[in-house]
XYZ file of C-alpha atoms in Angstrom:
510
model
C 51.127 7.959 -25.113
C 48.450 8.034 -22.287
C 45.083 8.862 -23.719
C 43.005 10.960 -21.274
C 39.446 9.937 -21.072
C 37.234 12.729 -22.355
C 34.726 13.909 -19.450
C 31.143 14.831 -20.654
C 30.457 18.769 -20.406
C 29.323 20.036 -17.082
C 25.851 21.093 -18.840
C 25.223 17.710 -20.268
C 21.933 16.093 -18.858
C 21.954 13.658 -16.204
C 19.542 11.316 -17.537
C 19.842 8.933 -14.515
C 18.807 12.035 -12.576
C 15.884 12.862 -14.747
C 15.034 9.239 -14.260
C 14.721 9.332 -10.770
C 12.526 12.577 -10.775
C 10.407 10.808 -12.894
C 10.219 8.281 -10.684
C 9.318 10.471 -7.566
C 6.816 12.371 -9.913
C 4.976 8.785 -10.877
C 4.667 7.672 -7.163
C 2.941 11.135 -6.439
C 0.719 10.577 -9.698
C -0.596 7.396 -8.237
C -1.683 9.397 -4.796
C -3.451 11.988 -6.753
C -5.233 9.471 -9.201
C -6.038 6.969 -6.130
C -6.031 9.033 -3.067
C -8.383 6.963 -0.862
C -7.633 3.863 0.742
C -9.460 0.331 1.548
C -9.950 -1.614 4.692
C -6.548 -3.162 4.831
C -4.920 0.016 5.329
C -7.740 1.768 7.522
C -5.935 1.088 10.542
C -2.753 2.598 10.182
C -4.361 5.655 8.426
C -7.054 6.401 10.993
C -3.824 5.982 13.613
C -1.992 8.740 11.814
C -5.234 11.012 11.903
C -5.697 10.377 15.619
C -2.026 10.976 16.459
C -1.945 14.468 14.267
C -5.494 15.723 15.463
C -5.970 13.988 18.999
C -2.439 13.537 20.263
C -2.336 12.285 23.545
C -5.988 12.378 23.956
C -6.111 8.573 23.582
C -9.867 8.115 24.122
C -10.653 9.827 21.018
C -8.674 7.732 18.941
C -10.589 5.351 16.404
C -9.478 1.977 17.428
C -10.613 2.289 20.998
C -14.200 2.563 19.288
C -13.696 -0.119 16.199
C -10.448 -2.292 17.793
C -10.796 -4.551 14.718
C -9.570 -8.464 14.882
C -6.192 -8.327 15.943
C -4.034 -5.463 17.432
C -1.489 -3.727 15.115
C 1.731 -1.597 16.031
C 1.464 2.198 16.278
C 5.278 2.703 15.678
C 4.804 2.861 12.048
C 2.201 5.625 12.043
C 3.931 7.239 14.571
C 7.075 7.748 12.298
C 5.021 9.111 9.497
C 2.860 11.510 11.502
C 6.090 13.057 13.267
C 7.707 13.653 9.744
C 3.908 14.897 8.508
C 3.279 16.809 11.488
C 4.953 20.552 10.458
C 2.526 20.296 7.240
C -0.174 18.762 8.720
C -0.085 21.815 11.359
C 0.103 24.585 8.540
C -2.968 22.821 6.840
C -4.766 23.068 10.488
C -3.892 26.458 11.020
C -4.968 27.774 7.110
C -8.610 25.674 8.131
C -8.238 23.716 5.131
C -9.497 20.366 4.649
C -8.355 17.222 6.208
C -8.017 15.492 3.132
C -4.973 17.513 2.233
C -3.655 15.945 5.660
C -4.159 12.620 4.007
C -2.255 13.505 0.796
C 0.823 14.806 3.133
C 0.587 11.231 5.172
C 0.754 9.316 2.236
C 3.221 11.300 0.250
C 5.462 10.921 3.512
C 5.117 7.364 3.496
C 5.648 6.913 -0.278
C 8.902 9.112 0.506
C 10.161 6.951 3.007
C 9.831 3.768 0.849
C 11.436 5.348 -2.286
C 14.205 6.535 0.127
C 15.242 2.862 0.973
C 14.727 1.754 -2.853
C 17.249 4.366 -3.543
C 19.628 2.932 -0.843
C 18.853 -0.440 -2.061
C 19.886 0.465 -5.793
C 22.715 2.205 -4.681
C 23.834 -1.011 -3.000
C 23.193 -2.896 -6.251
C 25.356 -0.736 -8.039
C 28.150 -1.083 -5.560
C 27.763 -4.857 -5.365
C 26.870 -5.897 -9.076
C 28.416 -3.176 -10.778
C 27.482 -2.437 -14.600
C 24.189 -0.683 -15.239
C 21.776 -3.058 -13.162
C 20.973 0.022 -11.261
C 19.780 1.748 -14.719
C 17.775 -1.243 -15.460
C 16.321 -1.727 -12.279
C 15.015 1.920 -12.058
C 13.660 1.301 -15.911
C 11.681 -1.687 -14.359
C 10.429 -0.161 -11.845
C 9.109 2.756 -13.593
C 7.398 0.426 -16.126
C 5.753 -1.738 -13.459
C 2.261 -0.640 -11.436
C 2.412 -2.336 -7.926
C 5.431 -1.605 -6.472
C 4.822 2.424 -7.009
C 0.996 1.975 -6.439
C 1.594 0.266 -3.157
C 4.842 2.340 -1.939
C 2.477 5.084 -0.603
C -0.507 3.088 1.214
C -0.442 2.514 4.547
C -0.236 -1.209 5.067
C 1.782 -2.995 7.731
C 3.616 -4.557 4.677
C 4.642 -0.997 3.481
C 6.123 0.229 6.741
C 7.873 -3.085 7.140
C 9.017 -2.480 3.399
C 10.956 0.248 4.359
C 13.559 -1.396 6.836
C 13.426 -4.352 4.545
C 14.995 -2.254 1.563
C 17.671 -0.682 3.907
C 18.137 -4.210 5.356
C 18.771 -5.534 1.724
C 21.002 -2.657 0.845
C 23.143 -3.509 4.100
C 23.310 -6.942 2.982
C 24.491 -6.197 -0.594
C 27.269 -3.762 0.956
C 28.395 -6.559 3.461
C 27.179 -4.593 6.663
C 26.096 -7.609 8.874
C 25.474 -5.866 12.046
C 23.137 -3.176 10.259
C 21.294 -6.074 8.180
C 20.558 -7.975 11.312
C 19.031 -4.855 13.323
C 17.187 -3.812 10.677
C 15.868 -6.893 9.673
C 15.079 -7.915 13.366
C 12.873 -4.625 13.449
C 10.762 -5.514 10.403
C 10.043 -8.827 11.834
C 9.539 -7.782 15.386
C 7.265 -4.951 14.950
C 5.898 -5.244 11.372
C 5.656 -8.735 9.974
C 6.691 -11.574 11.477
C 6.811 -13.958 7.975
C 9.984 -11.764 7.018
C 11.938 -14.234 9.244
C 11.733 -16.423 6.099
C 12.889 -14.044 3.598
C 15.399 -12.334 5.617
C 16.292 -15.331 7.155
C 17.259 -17.084 4.121
C 19.485 -14.142 3.428
C 21.171 -14.734 6.804
C 21.330 -18.402 5.849
C 23.580 -18.042 2.883
C 25.546 -15.484 4.581
C 26.579 -18.095 7.159
C 27.175 -20.810 4.864
C 29.723 -19.118 2.776
C 31.347 -17.699 6.139
C 30.499 -13.934 5.514
C 28.561 -13.623 9.128
C 30.074 -15.712 12.004
C 27.443 -17.398 14.001
C 28.612 -15.955 17.206
C 28.287 -12.529 15.861
C 24.864 -13.189 14.528
C 23.850 -14.800 18.023
C 25.212 -11.585 19.656
C 23.489 -8.953 17.397
C 20.465 -10.802 17.398
C 19.985 -10.781 21.054
C 20.988 -7.575 21.268
C 18.094 -6.626 18.743
C 15.405 -8.758 20.416
C 16.315 -6.485 23.589
C 15.689 -3.482 21.795
C 12.942 -3.733 19.283
C 10.213 -5.815 21.482
C 11.012 -3.512 24.365
C 10.226 -0.778 22.073
C 7.060 -1.869 20.514
C 5.554 -3.523 23.693
C 6.066 -0.040 25.404
C 4.830 2.300 22.639
C 1.834 0.153 21.542
C 0.717 -0.938 25.286
C 0.064 2.868 25.839
C -1.812 3.266 22.386
C -3.636 0.048 23.361
C -4.045 0.828 26.706
C -3.162 -2.621 27.727
C -0.042 -4.896 28.004
C 0.641 -6.400 24.328
C 3.136 -7.274 21.862
C 1.147 -6.683 18.499
C 3.169 -8.667 16.249
C 3.085 -11.893 18.403
C -0.725 -11.496 18.294
C -1.098 -10.998 14.902
C 1.025 -14.268 14.126
C -0.988 -16.372 16.830
C -4.205 -15.221 14.924
C -2.965 -15.784 11.202
C -0.737 -18.804 11.875
C -1.516 -20.540 15.213
C -5.397 -20.292 14.518
C -5.236 -19.751 11.086
C -8.100 -17.126 11.146
C -6.334 -15.472 8.100
C -8.337 -17.718 6.242
C -11.528 -16.327 7.097
C -10.868 -13.403 4.568
C -10.185 -15.656 1.493
C -8.241 -18.812 0.379
C -6.299 -19.539 -2.856
C -4.775 -22.192 -4.298
C -1.000 -23.016 -3.199
C 0.542 -22.078 -6.422
C -1.281 -18.662 -6.612
C 1.598 -16.668 -6.210
C 3.436 -17.907 -8.729
C 0.694 -17.788 -11.242
C -1.306 -14.727 -10.426
C 1.066 -12.316 -8.254
C 4.308 -12.667 -9.502
C 3.122 -11.956 -13.110
C 0.942 -9.086 -12.044
C 3.455 -7.316 -9.935
C 6.293 -7.870 -12.516
C 3.703 -7.638 -15.448
C 6.266 -8.878 -18.761
C 9.365 -8.897 -16.957
C 8.324 -12.054 -14.999
C 9.471 -13.950 -18.482
C 12.814 -12.742 -17.689
C 13.599 -14.442 -14.597
C 13.936 -18.108 -15.548
C 17.011 -16.784 -17.823
C 18.800 -14.890 -14.826
C 20.772 -17.531 -13.570
C 21.940 -18.686 -17.075
C 22.560 -15.219 -18.455
C 24.086 -13.811 -14.846
C 24.848 -16.485 -12.612
C 25.112 -13.815 -9.455
C 21.465 -13.052 -9.833
C 20.952 -16.905 -8.119
C 21.895 -15.145 -4.796
C 18.487 -12.816 -5.578
C 16.476 -15.510 -6.636
C 17.460 -17.932 -4.105
C 15.478 -16.125 -0.874
C 12.614 -14.762 -2.716
C 11.407 -18.111 -4.339
C 12.165 -19.946 -0.731
C 9.925 -17.077 1.073
C 7.052 -17.300 -1.861
C 7.456 -21.264 -1.849
C 6.872 -21.482 1.932
C 4.532 -18.748 2.695
C 2.335 -20.364 0.200
C 1.338 -23.195 2.742
C -0.455 -20.230 4.340
C -3.849 -20.435 2.667
C -5.121 -16.913 2.855
C -2.876 -14.821 -0.127
C -2.353 -11.274 -1.276
C 0.150 -9.923 -3.452
C 0.942 -6.996 -0.889
C 2.420 -9.973 1.319
C 5.347 -10.747 -1.015
C 6.021 -7.069 -2.241
C 9.325 -7.373 -0.679
C 10.213 -9.726 -3.317
C 9.596 -7.181 -6.332
C 12.691 -5.094 -6.328
C 15.012 -8.150 -5.438
C 13.338 -10.087 -8.412
C 13.738 -6.947 -10.622
C 17.241 -6.796 -10.111
C 17.730 -10.282 -11.076
C 15.775 -9.392 -14.280
C 17.907 -6.326 -14.489
C 20.843 -8.632 -14.987
C 19.397 -10.118 -18.200
C 18.392 -6.903 -19.499
C 22.100 -5.241 -18.923
C 23.845 -8.455 -20.475
C 21.446 -8.474 -23.671
C 22.043 -4.661 -24.020
C 25.845 -4.646 -23.743
C 25.971 -7.414 -26.147
C 23.409 -5.659 -28.833
C 25.738 -5.579 -31.615
C 27.465 -8.852 -31.657
C 24.651 -10.499 -33.773
C 21.237 -10.246 -35.546
C 19.866 -12.415 -32.750
C 21.218 -10.416 -29.840
C 19.737 -7.170 -31.669
C 16.365 -8.907 -31.877
C 16.676 -9.762 -27.865
C 17.265 -6.124 -27.336
C 14.340 -5.484 -29.279
C 12.484 -7.466 -27.007
C 13.623 -5.953 -24.018
C 12.628 -2.543 -25.121
C 8.819 -3.771 -26.154
C 8.630 -5.510 -22.588
C 9.098 -2.288 -21.098
C 6.526 -0.318 -23.464
C 4.158 -3.383 -22.702
C 4.515 -3.055 -19.035
C 3.803 0.668 -19.416
C 0.556 0.021 -21.179
C -0.392 -2.406 -18.331
C 0.671 -0.167 -15.523
C -1.679 2.545 -17.262
C -4.700 0.543 -17.644
C -4.425 -0.909 -14.125
C -4.023 2.623 -12.517
C -7.232 3.501 -14.481
C -8.777 0.362 -12.993
C -7.559 1.100 -9.458
C -9.340 4.891 -9.956
C -12.734 2.943 -9.822
C -12.193 0.837 -6.818
C -12.853 3.127 -3.984
C -16.429 4.264 -4.111
C -16.703 4.776 -0.544
C -14.410 7.664 -0.647
C -15.851 9.039 -3.703
C -19.314 8.877 -2.304
C -17.843 11.041 0.877
C -16.598 13.727 -1.860
C -19.902 13.977 -3.321
C -21.744 13.885 -0.083
C -19.575 17.224 0.808
C -20.233 18.488 -2.401
C -24.225 18.090 -2.212
C -24.612 19.785 1.488
C -23.861 22.767 2.897
C -20.790 22.594 5.703
C -23.492 24.430 8.298
C -26.385 22.022 7.505
C -27.372 19.798 10.369
C -26.136 16.681 8.798
C -26.307 13.061 10.459
C -24.784 10.448 7.835
C -24.853 6.492 8.348
C -21.537 5.204 6.804
C -22.458 1.488 5.498
C -19.738 -0.974 6.273
C -18.810 -1.232 2.345
C -18.437 2.661 2.299
C -15.953 2.221 5.085
C -13.752 -0.497 3.411
C -13.810 1.491 0.236
C -12.265 4.837 0.814
C -14.008 6.235 3.898
C -11.466 7.517 6.483
C -11.594 10.042 9.362
C -9.498 12.346 6.802
C -12.634 12.270 4.674
C -14.892 13.152 7.640
C -13.949 17.260 6.823
C -16.977 19.188 8.703
C -16.731 18.928 12.409
C -20.583 20.101 12.843
C -21.637 16.838 11.059
C -22.321 13.625 12.718
C -20.644 10.643 11.041
C -21.640 7.208 12.286
C -20.172 3.798 11.036
C -21.506 1.707 13.832
C -22.444 -1.725 12.504
C -25.844 -3.685 12.788
C -27.736 -0.446 12.612
C -31.246 -1.507 12.096
C -33.515 -0.360 9.241
C -35.831 1.507 11.705
C -33.076 3.734 13.164
C -32.212 4.394 9.691
C -34.772 6.743 9.520
C -32.915 9.299 12.030
C -30.020 9.907 9.709
C -30.334 12.996 7.531
C -28.169 10.975 5.013
C -27.651 7.135 4.260
C -24.555 5.730 2.189
C -25.575 2.213 1.064
C -24.224 -0.191 -1.414
C -26.381 -1.698 -4.130
C -26.245 -2.149 -8.092
C -29.680 -0.801 -8.761
C -31.757 2.030 -7.052
C -35.229 0.080 -6.844
C -33.639 -3.660 -5.323
C -35.367 -5.024 -2.209
C -32.306 -4.684 -0.509
C -32.891 -0.423 -0.896
C -36.637 -0.333 -0.851
C -37.162 -0.376 2.785
C -35.094 2.911 3.070
C -37.002 4.588 0.053
C -40.275 5.590 2.506
C -38.183 8.021 4.370
C -35.473 8.732 1.813
C -34.738 9.561 -1.818
C -31.825 9.108 -3.962
C -29.415 12.461 -4.357
C -26.464 10.381 -6.021
C -24.804 7.519 -7.279
C -21.200 6.194 -7.355
C -20.077 3.880 -9.691
C -17.141 1.067 -9.481
C -15.250 -1.059 -11.747
C -17.302 -3.859 -12.962
C -15.181 -5.849 -15.419
C -12.892 -5.627 -18.422
C -14.912 -6.124 -21.645
C -13.324 -6.415 -25.282
C -14.998 -4.488 -28.183
C -13.035 -5.101 -31.528
C -15.147 -2.249 -32.798
C -13.968 0.373 -30.835
C -10.334 1.817 -30.044
C -8.895 0.834 -27.715
C -10.663 -2.607 -28.122
C -10.627 -3.101 -24.149
C -13.173 -1.025 -22.626
C -13.497 -0.712 -18.469
C -17.005 -0.939 -17.506
C -18.329 0.173 -14.187
C -21.598 -0.024 -12.424
C -23.449 1.065 -9.387
C -21.822 0.658 -6.035
C -23.196 3.069 -3.496
C -26.333 5.446 -3.323
C -26.363 8.408 -1.300
C -29.995 8.749 -0.005
C -31.321 12.113 1.802
C -34.513 12.366 4.388
C -37.174 13.312 2.557
C -38.822 15.397 5.133
C -37.393 16.959 8.131
C -37.830 15.590 11.376
C -37.757 18.137 14.000
C -37.241 15.543 17.314
C -34.065 14.375 15.081
C -32.707 18.025 14.394
C -33.123 18.881 17.923
C -31.464 15.688 18.842
C -28.511 16.695 16.654
C -27.941 20.220 18.106
C -28.221 19.040 21.373
C -25.432 16.295 21.122
C -23.411 19.141 19.398
C -23.799 21.618 22.049
C -22.820 18.946 24.608
C -19.917 17.623 22.497
């Protein structure tokens, strides 16, 4: 007698869908808590602003006045701005603050990353089966860095969108799509991805899933598509013929100039970046190939990439962000096997308890990191305070110090069209007297560094930033986050008629 499987009632809750909504809400919450950006994100963010607010008037673009060390592609900002354009147009029509446009831009980028993640997760379910997709989602929700970075306009994150779709194509056996998307991520955004995606392609060639002739043909077609695209678009934006990513690779690898931004030990990714990005999930990775042999195909390209990339002296966590969902998938295999066999022995039940506990530990760590991260953008907070202190119609000419520009100031935060925002470098102390307001870094009001400015200006606001984590067992919680002064806002003591007339005249001319 055939026994029919009982179907769940149609009105039963879809827990997986609820988890997806929570993932989306959590990504948005990161944007709300930390709306500002840092120097690494400045080019792409300024590019999005200029595309949305200046259009084809290329002379007004920020990168012509402050070109940076090496050029970056405009294809990512162009794609994000195109999607954000309808909402930003409404913001402009309603005469709302440009800060809202920055939220929109970051939300669009975050949505693109989550779209890629959902595509990758669907491929994990199709290829590996079981409940690996569910555990992959739980691990991602519990961790901090993937969701935190998902909406940050870094070249790595624009590349991550293509990488996630490429990984999905790989798991689904769609070799043509995998090669095309991989080539796009490598040739346009991040050349070092040739190691990561190349390791995957090497595995596919070895096992015979991708014929060499197919690779050569599709690879050549991709070269003839992506390179002309980036050269054409970026040459127009930069007003000279160039291939941005090739110049970046030459600067970072051939000239090794990236080390000017800091040098880390060879094993830094393994003992620092991975444990921070994966949290306690990192401890599950050594078990993965023994618990589920299929995870070896996930671990191989990830660790090959991280190992070879470690030879580059300058290291940052964002450089290996592409490996996080792949390594989480390997860890998800461990979680799935332990959960499936939970009732076979007391030891297995203890293992499941450990799995659940590690998710809770991850979430506590994520909450703490998010709180700390909020304190790391004093420049953005200083701009917010400044606009609260002064009337939008007042004649303000503000100098933005390098540190302020590196920690949150962007063109989106320059919300008053009648104000002068000056972020020129190497401005002399004497020239500072012509500014009505100055944003300067400092740890104390009356340091020798700030003393020269106190003859003409006075303190009106102090912005603090993260300083250190302190353990104090006499309080709850015992972990205390301490801050210290980071930026001071100074206002000119007495009005200067000459400076005021210069201000008015300049704006009439403009």
